[in-house]
XYZ file of N, CA and C in Angstrom:
732
model
N 0.840 -1.196 0.000
C 0.000 0.000 0.000
C 0.872 1.242 0.000
N 0.606 2.154 -0.915
C 1.323 3.421 -0.921
C 0.885 4.261 0.274
N 1.866 4.885 0.924
C 1.533 5.766 2.037
C 1.684 7.227 1.645
N 1.971 7.483 0.383
C 2.115 8.859 -0.072
C 0.804 9.612 0.121
N 0.917 10.869 0.459
C -0.219 11.777 0.637
C -1.035 11.476 1.890
N -0.530 10.620 2.757
C -1.205 10.390 4.021
C -0.781 11.459 5.020
N -1.684 11.758 5.945
C -1.441 12.780 6.956
C -1.329 12.082 8.310
N -0.225 12.330 9.022
C 0.019 11.669 10.301
C 0.171 12.693 11.416
N -0.301 12.313 12.595
C -0.043 13.053 13.826
C 0.836 12.177 14.710
N 1.937 12.734 15.198
C 2.831 12.006 16.098
C 2.981 12.810 17.381
N 2.442 12.300 18.471
C 2.644 12.973 19.752
C 3.985 12.545 20.329
N 4.551 13.401 21.163
C 5.896 13.120 21.645
C 6.898 13.129 20.513
N 6.586 13.886 19.459
C 7.364 13.825 18.225
C 8.575 14.726 18.164
N 8.866 15.431 19.241
C 9.997 16.352 19.196
C 11.316 15.702 19.599
N 11.239 14.548 20.278
C 12.472 13.920 20.751
C 12.331 12.400 20.759
N 13.463 11.723 20.887
C 13.482 10.290 21.123
C 12.782 9.465 20.060
N 12.040 8.457 20.522
C 11.368 7.545 19.600
C 10.349 8.288 18.744
N 9.584 9.197 19.349
C 8.573 9.931 18.584
C 9.177 10.699 17.431
N 10.312 11.316 17.660
C 10.976 12.074 16.587
C 11.466 11.152 15.484
N 12.026 10.002 15.851
C 12.453 9.037 14.842
C 11.270 8.540 14.025
N 10.132 8.341 14.694
C 8.925 7.920 13.984
C 8.475 8.996 12.992
N 8.464 10.252 13.434
C 8.050 11.339 12.549
C 8.925 11.397 11.306
N 10.229 11.267 11.474
C 11.147 11.305 10.336
C 10.947 10.104 9.422
N 10.704 8.931 10.009
C 10.516 7.724 9.200
C 9.229 7.801 8.397
N 8.157 8.303 8.983
C 6.913 8.450 8.233
C 7.083 9.457 7.096
N 7.826 10.536 7.366
C 8.083 11.525 6.318
C 8.857 10.900 5.167
N 9.819 10.043 5.491
C 10.598 9.368 4.455
C 9.720 8.448 3.608
N 8.618 7.966 4.194
C 7.674 7.111 3.466
C 6.648 7.929 2.685
N 6.754 9.252 2.742
C 5.863 10.104 1.962
C 4.696 10.675 2.724
N 4.671 10.500 4.033
C 3.559 11.023 4.820
C 3.892 12.423 5.338
N 2.912 13.318 5.278
C 3.042 14.614 5.931
C 2.785 14.416 7.416
N 3.526 15.146 8.262
C 3.520 14.837 9.688
C 3.327 16.098 10.536
N 2.387 16.014 11.460
C 2.225 17.037 12.487
C 2.851 16.515 13.774
N 3.843 17.243 14.269
C 4.521 16.887 15.508
C 3.811 17.587 16.662
N 3.266 16.817 17.577
C 2.642 17.367 18.784
C 3.634 17.209 19.927
N 3.925 18.304 20.616
C 4.951 18.281 21.654
C 4.455 19.008 22.895
N 5.145 18.744 24.017
C 4.694 19.295 25.297
C 5.242 20.688 25.554
N 6.563 20.899 25.344
C 7.121 22.177 25.788
C 8.356 22.661 25.039
N 9.113 21.782 24.399
C 10.405 22.172 23.846
C 10.258 22.669 22.412
N 10.093 23.987 22.257
C 9.889 24.579 20.938
C 11.066 24.310 20.007
N 12.276 24.438 20.538
C 13.473 24.276 19.712
C 13.559 22.879 19.116
N 13.331 21.856 19.933
C 13.394 20.483 19.445
C 12.249 20.197 18.470
N 11.090 20.756 18.729
C 9.961 20.554 17.820
C 10.250 21.160 16.454
N 10.836 22.344 16.443
C 11.185 22.980 15.173
C 12.240 22.163 14.429
N 13.192 21.599 15.173
C 14.211 20.762 14.547
C 13.587 19.505 13.944
N 12.599 18.939 14.633
C 11.910 17.763 14.111
C 11.179 18.086 12.812
N 10.543 19.252 12.773
C 9.869 19.680 11.536
C 10.887 19.852 10.417
N 12.069 20.380 10.748
C 13.119 20.520 9.742
C 13.514 19.184 9.147
N 13.575 18.145 9.969
C 13.909 16.813 9.471
C 12.803 16.260 8.574
N 11.571 16.527 8.950
C 10.435 16.091 8.119
C 10.498 16.750 6.757
N 10.723 18.044 6.739
C 10.780 18.775 5.470
C 11.988 18.363 4.639
N 13.095 18.039 5.296
C 14.282 17.577 4.570
C 14.021 16.244 3.874
N 13.078 15.474 4.396
C 12.703 14.202 3.780
C 11.722 14.393 2.634
N 11.312 15.637 2.376
C 10.429 15.934 1.257
C 8.960 15.967 1.595
N 8.625 15.953 2.887
C 7.228 15.983 3.310
C 6.898 17.320 3.955
N 5.618 17.574 4.134
C 5.196 18.757 4.878
C 5.192 18.436 6.361
N 5.617 19.388 7.177
C 5.626 19.188 8.610
C 5.180 20.431 9.349
N 4.485 20.245 10.448
C 4.117 21.349 11.330
C 4.314 20.895 12.770
N 4.508 21.844 13.664
C 4.656 21.556 15.090
C 3.522 22.213 15.851
N 2.928 21.461 16.773
C 1.805 21.952 17.565
C 2.041 21.624 19.027
N 1.984 22.616 19.878
C 2.134 22.385 21.310
C 0.779 22.024 21.900
N 0.736 20.920 22.627
C -0.521 20.485 23.248
C -0.239 19.478 24.344
N -1.064 19.508 25.362
C -1.058 18.506 26.427
C -1.985 17.384 25.972
N -1.438 16.186 25.777
C -2.246 15.097 25.220
C -3.364 14.664 26.163
N -3.278 15.023 27.425
C -4.329 14.664 28.372
C -5.434 15.706 28.467
N -5.287 16.805 27.723
C -6.261 17.896 27.720
C -7.142 17.742 26.484
N -8.395 17.365 26.697
C -9.269 17.059 25.564
C -9.454 18.254 24.644
N -9.606 19.443 25.207
C -9.784 20.630 24.370
C -8.543 20.913 23.542
N -7.369 20.736 24.141
C -6.124 20.976 23.417
C -5.942 19.971 22.290
N -6.294 18.724 22.537
C -6.168 17.703 21.497
C -7.153 17.959 20.364
N -8.378 18.323 20.707
C -9.366 18.659 19.674
C -8.863 19.813 18.812
N -8.310 20.830 19.453
C -7.778 21.975 18.706
C -6.621 21.555 17.817
N -5.780 20.638 18.297
C -4.648 20.165 17.489
C -5.141 19.439 16.241
N -6.116 18.570 16.396
C -6.686 17.880 15.227
C -7.292 18.894 14.254
N -7.999 19.885 14.781
C -8.580 20.916 13.913
C -7.496 21.614 13.093
N -6.399 21.947 13.742
C -5.308 22.642 13.054
C -4.671 21.755 11.993
N -4.477 20.496 12.307
C -3.910 19.577 11.323
C -4.812 19.465 10.102
N -6.097 19.309 10.324
C -7.024 19.203 9.195
C -7.033 20.470 8.362
N -6.916 21.614 9.014
C -6.941 22.879 8.297
C -5.652 23.109 7.501
N -4.525 22.756 8.080
C -3.238 23.072 7.460
C -2.670 21.962 6.574
N -2.977 20.694 6.918
C -2.427 19.578 6.150
C -3.491 18.760 5.438
N -4.627 18.530 6.110
C -5.693 17.737 5.518
C -6.223 16.713 6.500
N -7.218 15.910 6.084
C -7.809 14.903 6.969
C -6.756 13.899 7.452
N -6.934 13.426 8.663
C -5.925 12.600 9.318
C -6.086 11.127 8.954
N -4.956 10.500 8.617
C -4.928 9.075 8.285
C -4.227 8.228 9.338
N -3.264 8.807 10.020
C -2.415 8.050 10.943
C -2.271 8.839 12.239
N -2.450 8.166 13.372
C -2.240 8.788 14.681
C -1.296 7.910 15.482
N -0.147 8.463 15.841
C 0.859 7.768 16.636
C 0.964 8.475 17.979
N 0.660 7.784 19.057
C 0.720 8.410 20.383
C 1.969 7.932 21.114
N 3.079 8.640 20.882
C 4.357 8.277 21.502
C 4.654 9.105 22.739
N 3.791 10.048 23.090
C 4.018 10.865 24.284
C 3.931 9.995 25.530
N 4.868 10.188 26.429
C 4.842 9.414 27.662
C 5.831 9.951 28.675
N 5.593 9.654 29.937
C 6.513 10.035 31.006
C 6.787 8.805 31.860
N 7.962 8.811 32.507
C 8.361 7.665 33.310
C 9.175 8.142 34.498
N 8.915 7.584 35.656
C 9.729 7.806 36.840
C 9.797 6.483 37.591
N 10.964 6.175 38.142
C 11.203 4.862 38.727
C 11.295 4.957 40.242
N 10.450 4.191 40.906
C 10.468 4.116 42.371
C 9.959 2.752 42.809
N 10.531 2.179 43.854
C 9.931 0.966 44.418
C 8.503 1.256 44.891
N 7.661 0.288 44.803
C 6.253 0.488 45.147
C 6.092 1.008 46.579
N 6.875 0.502 47.496
C 6.732 0.911 48.893
C 7.119 2.370 49.117
N 7.884 2.946 48.190
C 8.317 4.334 48.306
C 7.607 5.253 47.311
N 6.627 4.723 46.604
C 6.027 5.444 45.485
C 5.379 6.757 45.914
N 5.791 7.806 45.260
C 5.181 9.123 45.440
C 3.882 9.127 44.635
N 2.753 9.218 45.298
C 1.477 9.126 44.596
C 1.244 10.296 43.655
N 1.869 11.424 43.933
C 1.786 12.536 42.987
C 2.476 12.164 41.681
N 3.578 11.419 41.794
C 4.280 10.953 40.598
C 3.455 9.905 39.859
N 2.788 9.047 40.617
C 1.890 8.082 39.986
C 0.799 8.806 39.205
N 0.203 9.835 39.806
C -0.849 10.591 39.128
C -0.336 11.246 37.849
N 0.903 11.736 37.882
C 1.482 12.367 36.682
C 1.610 11.354 35.550
N 2.081 10.165 35.877
C 2.227 9.138 34.842
C 0.870 8.658 34.332
N -0.079 8.498 35.244
C -1.418 8.097 34.819
C -2.040 9.136 33.893
N -1.816 10.396 34.197
C -2.420 11.462 33.401
C -1.905 11.445 31.965
N -0.590 11.373 31.813
C -0.024 11.400 30.461
C -0.167 10.061 29.755
N 0.218 8.987 30.423
C 0.314 7.692 29.751
C -1.032 7.011 29.542
N -1.957 7.193 30.484
C -3.266 6.547 30.358
C -4.309 7.536 29.822
N -4.543 8.609 30.560
C -5.533 9.571 30.080
C -5.131 10.124 28.705
N -3.853 10.441 28.532
C -3.400 10.971 27.251
C -3.652 10.001 26.106
N -3.415 8.724 26.353
C -3.683 7.717 25.321
C -5.168 7.649 24.999
N -6.013 7.702 26.022
C -7.456 7.649 25.795
C -7.960 8.894 25.065
N -7.455 10.063 25.440
C -7.895 11.291 24.770
C -7.511 11.259 23.291
N -6.274 10.853 23.003
C -5.841 10.762 21.605
C -6.643 9.712 20.848
N -6.888 8.565 21.497
C -7.651 7.502 20.850
C -9.082 7.943 20.571
N -9.666 8.663 21.512
C -11.044 9.136 21.343
C -11.171 10.057 20.140
N -10.245 11.005 20.023
C -10.329 11.950 18.900
C -9.978 11.266 17.585
N -8.999 10.364 17.635
C -8.641 9.623 16.420
C -9.817 8.785 15.932
N -10.507 8.137 16.853
C -11.638 7.293 16.472
C -12.751 8.096 15.810
N -12.873 9.354 16.171
C -13.895 10.207 15.579
C -13.521 10.695 14.186
N -12.223 10.840 13.921
C -11.807 11.587 12.722
C -11.040 10.790 11.681
N -10.393 9.732 12.062
C -9.457 9.089 11.146
C -10.175 8.529 9.921
N -9.526 8.660 8.773
C -10.142 8.232 7.519
C -10.026 6.718 7.322
N -10.933 6.131 6.519
C -10.795 4.710 6.175
C -9.419 4.440 5.577
N -8.849 3.298 5.934
C -7.499 2.975 5.503
C -6.442 3.470 6.466
N -6.887 4.085 7.565
C -5.960 4.688 8.509
C -5.439 3.718 9.557
N -4.572 4.254 10.418
C -3.945 3.439 11.457
C -3.743 4.254 12.713
N -4.002 3.632 13.847
C -3.726 4.207 15.157
C -2.678 3.321 15.821
N -1.603 3.938 16.303
C -0.548 3.187 16.982
C -0.280 3.831 18.340
N -0.501 3.069 19.393
C -0.201 3.516 20.750
C 1.139 2.930 21.179
N 1.597 3.330 22.360
C 2.868 2.808 22.862
C 2.686 2.151 24.220
N 3.166 0.915 24.312
C 3.285 0.226 25.581
C 4.779 0.129 25.907
N 5.184 -0.932 26.571
C 6.582 -1.137 26.934
C 6.823 -2.617 27.167
N 8.012 -3.093 26.839
C 8.368 -4.481 27.130
C 8.548 -4.733 28.621
N 8.564 -3.678 29.421
C 8.657 -3.840 30.870
C 7.462 -4.626 31.406
N 6.335 -4.609 30.695
C 5.193 -5.407 31.150
C 5.524 -6.895 31.150
N 6.551 -7.303 30.389
C 7.015 -8.694 30.407
C 8.330 -8.855 31.167
N 9.215 -7.872 31.039
C 10.523 -7.977 31.675
C 10.441 -7.792 33.186
N 9.486 -6.985 33.632
C 9.162 -6.860 35.064
C 10.355 -6.417 35.910
N 11.028 -5.375 35.469
C 12.131 -4.826 36.252
C 11.609 -4.178 37.534
N 12.287 -4.364 38.649
C 11.936 -3.630 39.869
C 12.016 -2.121 39.637
N 11.216 -1.395 40.367
C 11.071 0.074 40.351
C 10.244 0.580 39.174
N 9.876 -0.264 38.228
C 9.093 0.153 37.070
C 7.596 -0.082 37.260
N 7.165 -0.354 38.492
C 5.782 -0.758 38.706
C 4.751 0.249 38.227
N 4.922 1.519 38.580
C 3.936 2.526 38.190
C 3.897 2.689 36.676
N 5.064 2.773 36.065
C 5.137 2.940 34.604
C 4.510 1.735 33.894
N 4.884 0.529 34.321
C 4.335 -0.667 33.689
C 2.821 -0.752 33.860
N 2.333 -0.317 35.017
C 0.885 -0.335 35.240
C 0.160 0.582 34.267
N 0.728 1.745 33.996
C 0.078 2.645 33.037
C 0.062 2.041 31.643
N 1.127 1.335 31.293
C 1.199 0.741 29.958
C 0.325 -0.503 29.845
N 0.089 -1.168 30.984
C -0.873 -2.263 30.973
C -2.262 -1.779 30.571
N -2.605 -0.566 30.981
C -3.888 0.016 30.584
C -3.939 0.251 29.084
N -2.826 0.688 28.510
C -2.764 0.903 27.058
C -2.976 -0.422 26.328
N -2.325 -1.477 26.807
C -2.471 -2.781 26.166
C -3.912 -3.293 26.241
N -4.611 -2.952 27.309
C -6.009 -3.371 27.435
C -6.903 -2.628 26.455
N -6.601 -1.364 26.214
C -7.437 -0.547 25.338
C -7.332 -0.970 23.874
N -6.135 -1.304 23.424
C -5.879 -1.474 21.982
C -6.810 -2.480 21.306
N -6.938 -3.723 21.778
C -7.813 -4.656 21.060
C -9.283 -4.282 21.138
N -9.681 -3.607 22.211
C -11.071 -3.171 22.318
C -11.369 -2.077 21.312
N -10.474 -1.093 21.199
C -10.679 -0.028 20.222
C -10.669 -0.588 18.810
N -9.818 -1.574 18.538
C -9.793 -2.190 17.208
C -11.156 -2.777 16.856
N -11.803 -3.425 17.829
C -13.132 -3.991 17.576
C -14.185 -2.904 17.446
N -14.050 -1.851 18.232
C -15.016 -0.755 18.143
C -14.983 -0.077 16.775
N -13.815 -0.100 16.126
C -13.675 0.522 14.808
C -13.883 -0.477 13.679
N -14.430 -1.637 13.996
C -14.695 -2.649 12.984
C -15.572 -2.115 11.857
N -15.211 -2.495 10.642
C -15.960 -2.057 9.468
C -15.495 -0.742 8.875
N -14.543 -0.076 9.529
C -14.070 1.216 9.021
C -12.702 1.123 8.340
N -12.126 -0.076 8.279
C -10.804 -0.276 7.669
C -9.744 0.583 8.362
N -9.785 0.587 9.691
C -8.791 1.287 10.505
C -8.150 0.277 11.440
N -6.827 0.217 11.439
C -6.129 -0.686 12.336
C -5.734 0.040 13.623
N -5.697 -0.715 14.718
C -5.291 -0.180 16.016
C -4.305 -1.164 16.639
N -3.103 -0.708 16.899
C -2.078 -1.562 17.487
C -1.255 -0.762 18.489
N -0.450 -1.476 19.246
C 0.521 -0.838 20.133
C 1.893 -1.435 19.867
N 2.910 -0.626 20.016
C 4.292 -1.087 19.959
C 4.845 -1.040 21.384
N 5.540 -2.116 21.778
C 6.103 -2.215 23.121
C 7.621 -2.306 23.009
N 8.304 -1.166 23.015
C 9.767 -1.209 22.888
C 10.424 -1.822 24.115
N 11.564 -2.460 23.881
C 12.446 -2.817 24.969
C 13.342 -1.638 25.290
N 14.355 -1.838 26.124
C 15.279 -0.750 26.439
C 15.860 -0.118 25.172
N 15.665 1.174 25.047
C 16.018 1.891 23.823
C 16.881 3.088 24.187
N 17.866 3.356 23.359
C 18.848 4.412 23.630
C 18.242 5.795 23.415
N 17.530 6.243 24.407
C 16.946 7.587 24.389
C 17.339 8.320 25.665
N 17.119 9.616 25.668
C 17.391 10.419 26.856
C 16.592 9.909 28.050
N 15.354 9.511 27.808
C 14.503 8.994 28.883
C 15.109 7.737 29.497
N 15.665 6.859 28.657
C 16.263 5.624 29.162
C 17.540 5.894 29.949
N 18.411 6.737 29.442
C 19.721 6.946 30.069
C 19.626 7.694 31.396
N 18.560 8.459 31.588
C 18.440 9.292 32.783
C 18.542 8.460 34.066
N 19.526 8.796 34.911
C 19.660 8.156 36.203
C 20.349 6.811 36.216
N 20.863 6.347 35.078
C 21.494 5.032 35.005
C 23.012 5.161 34.907
N 23.722 4.271 35.568
C 25.168 4.210 35.445
C 25.531 3.426 34.178
N 26.804 3.524 33.771
C 27.242 2.746 32.610
C 27.124 1.254 32.884
N 27.344 0.856 34.137
C 27.180 -0.549 34.495
C 25.728 -0.992 34.315
N 24.792 -0.151 34.709
C 23.366 -0.446 34.509
C 23.062 -0.619 33.021
N 23.561 0.312 32.223
C 23.288 0.299 30.787
C 23.847 -0.966 30.138
N 25.091 -1.316 30.481
C 25.714 -2.513 29.906
C 24.959 -3.776 30.304
N 24.520 -3.838 31.550
C 23.792 -5.014 32.014
C 22.473 -5.173 31.261
N 21.765 -4.078 31.091
C 20.467 -4.135 30.402
C 20.659 -4.458 28.921
N 21.698 -3.885 28.310
C 21.950 -4.142 26.891
C 22.247 -5.610 26.626
N 22.800 -6.322 27.616
C 23.154 -7.734 27.446
C 21.976 -8.674 27.670
N 20.801 -8.142 27.947
C 19.663 -8.981 28.289
C 18.924 -9.542 27.076
N 19.293 -9.113 25.871
C 18.666 -9.672 24.672
C 19.732 -10.330 23.794
N 19.329 -11.233 22.907
C 20.300 -11.964 22.092
C 21.113 -11.080 21.150
N 20.659 -9.865 20.896
C 21.389 -8.944 20.024
C 22.521 -8.239 20.771
N 22.483 -8.317 22.101
C 23.529 -7.736 22.957
C 23.739 -6.241 22.710
N 22.647 -5.528 22.580
C 22.717 -4.072 22.447
C 21.379 -3.476 22.843
N 21.392 -2.165 23.042
C 20.145 -1.445 23.214
C 19.472 -1.277 21.863
N 18.157 -1.137 21.880
C 17.474 -0.723 20.669
C 17.782 0.728 20.363
N 17.530 1.138 19.153
C 17.651 2.539 18.768
C 16.264 3.082 18.441
N 16.083 4.395 18.520
C 14.791 4.952 18.100
C 14.416 4.552 16.680
N 15.415 4.413 15.810
C 15.140 4.022 14.422
C 14.622 2.589 14.340
N 15.130 1.692 15.211
C 14.595 0.327 15.254
C 13.095 0.340 15.518
N 12.693 1.139 16.475
C 11.278 1.199 16.839
C 10.469 1.886 15.746
N 11.063 2.915 15.137
C 10.357 3.648 14.080
C 10.031 2.753 12.893
N 10.884 1.782 12.594
C 10.610 0.870 11.478
C 9.365 0.038 11.755
N 9.208 -0.399 12.995
C 8.025 -1.188 13.357
C 6.768 -0.318 13.253
N 6.858 0.902 13.769
C 5.710 1.813 13.714
C 5.341 2.117 12.271
N 6.348 2.354 11.431
C 6.081 2.682 10.023
C 5.363 1.532 9.312
N 5.710 0.308 9.655
C 5.015 -0.844 9.074
C 3.548 -0.851 9.498
N 3.301 -0.655 10.777
C 1.925 -0.660 11.271
C 1.127 0.527 10.747
N 1.819 1.639 10.482
C 1.151 2.848 10.003
C 1.014 2.877 8.492
N 1.533 1.870 7.810
C 1.492 1.853 6.353
C 1.032 0.523 5.804
N 1.977 -0.348 5.404
C 1.581 -1.576 4.697
C 1.032 -2.677 5.596
N 1.184 -2.567 6.917
C 0.796 -3.667 7.801
C -0.699 -3.728 8.077
N -1.488 -3.887 7.039
C -2.941 -3.797 7.195
C -3.572 -5.029 7.836
N -2.860 -6.153 7.862
C -3.465 -7.360 8.417
C -3.031 -7.593 9.859
N -2.345 -6.628 10.428
C -2.006 -6.660 11.851
C -2.942 -5.680 12.546
N -3.774 -6.184 13.435
C -4.796 -5.330 14.041
C -5.129 -5.838 15.443
N -5.249 -4.896 16.381
C -5.591 -5.259 17.741
C -4.466 -5.940 18.498
N -3.215 -5.686 18.087
C -2.081 -6.397 18.638
C -1.140 -5.476 19.417
N -0.367 -6.085 20.316
C 0.757 -5.421 20.963
C 2.020 -6.058 20.392
N 2.805 -5.292 19.666
C 3.998 -5.803 19.001
C 5.225 -5.464 19.854
N 5.904 -6.496 20.333
C 7.066 -6.313 21.181
C 8.315 -6.157 20.317
N 8.949 -5.013 20.425
C 10.146 -4.698 19.643
C 11.301 -4.523 20.620
N 11.994 -5.630 20.911
C 12.982 -5.593 21.987
C 14.213 -6.449 21.732
N 14.437 -6.856 20.488
C 15.624 -7.625 20.175
C 15.625 -9.035 20.716
N 14.486 -9.492 21.200
C 14.379 -10.850 21.717
C 14.475 -10.974 23.215
N 14.455 -9.838 23.924
C 14.475 -9.892 25.388
C 13.209 -10.574 25.894
N 13.339 -11.347 26.948
C 12.166 -12.055 27.473
C 12.171 -12.033 28.989
């Protein structure tokens, strides 16, 4: 299936995996709206990469958990680029604490972005996305790897995994796929934060590839689901180099 002339929204698209996804979709011929939380400079740089790939790009600041802000973002995309075909919700936050020490304010922050934000984006996407479109959410391989201190983060992503197959069935008959990608440890700023080199080396050795994933590794999986992967629907795709 040609993905040329498709319009995509990528949340969390200014940095890390989201930015790699935005660039990869642009390389496949999709115009991309980057939705970001606060970093104007990085968002503008992401748009520059999209345009360098020959696609149209715009940057929109919005809180993915704010329904009015998300509605306004979709309105702007439709006005400036056209009707939406692809929605990638890569926005997310993570903080690591043992359950017994968990700061409930931190739990609420993660729930707001990772769970409510996913639902708000899914709700608006379900209303607007065109036939032939794709919705891709983000989970995490931590739901299987079960690292200590990741309890709150993994719990939020468990909610995402529960939503995906239900939304896929709710959109039955509209030729819209709904999937989630669950990356393993990936070389991003979010991953490196707070880790020693010994921690990083140990985690990198946990899969048969003996390395961390890269944002580009994950972007290839997302691009497949957002383009030619039409017979994959209602699934959580684990992209982790074989970690178990």
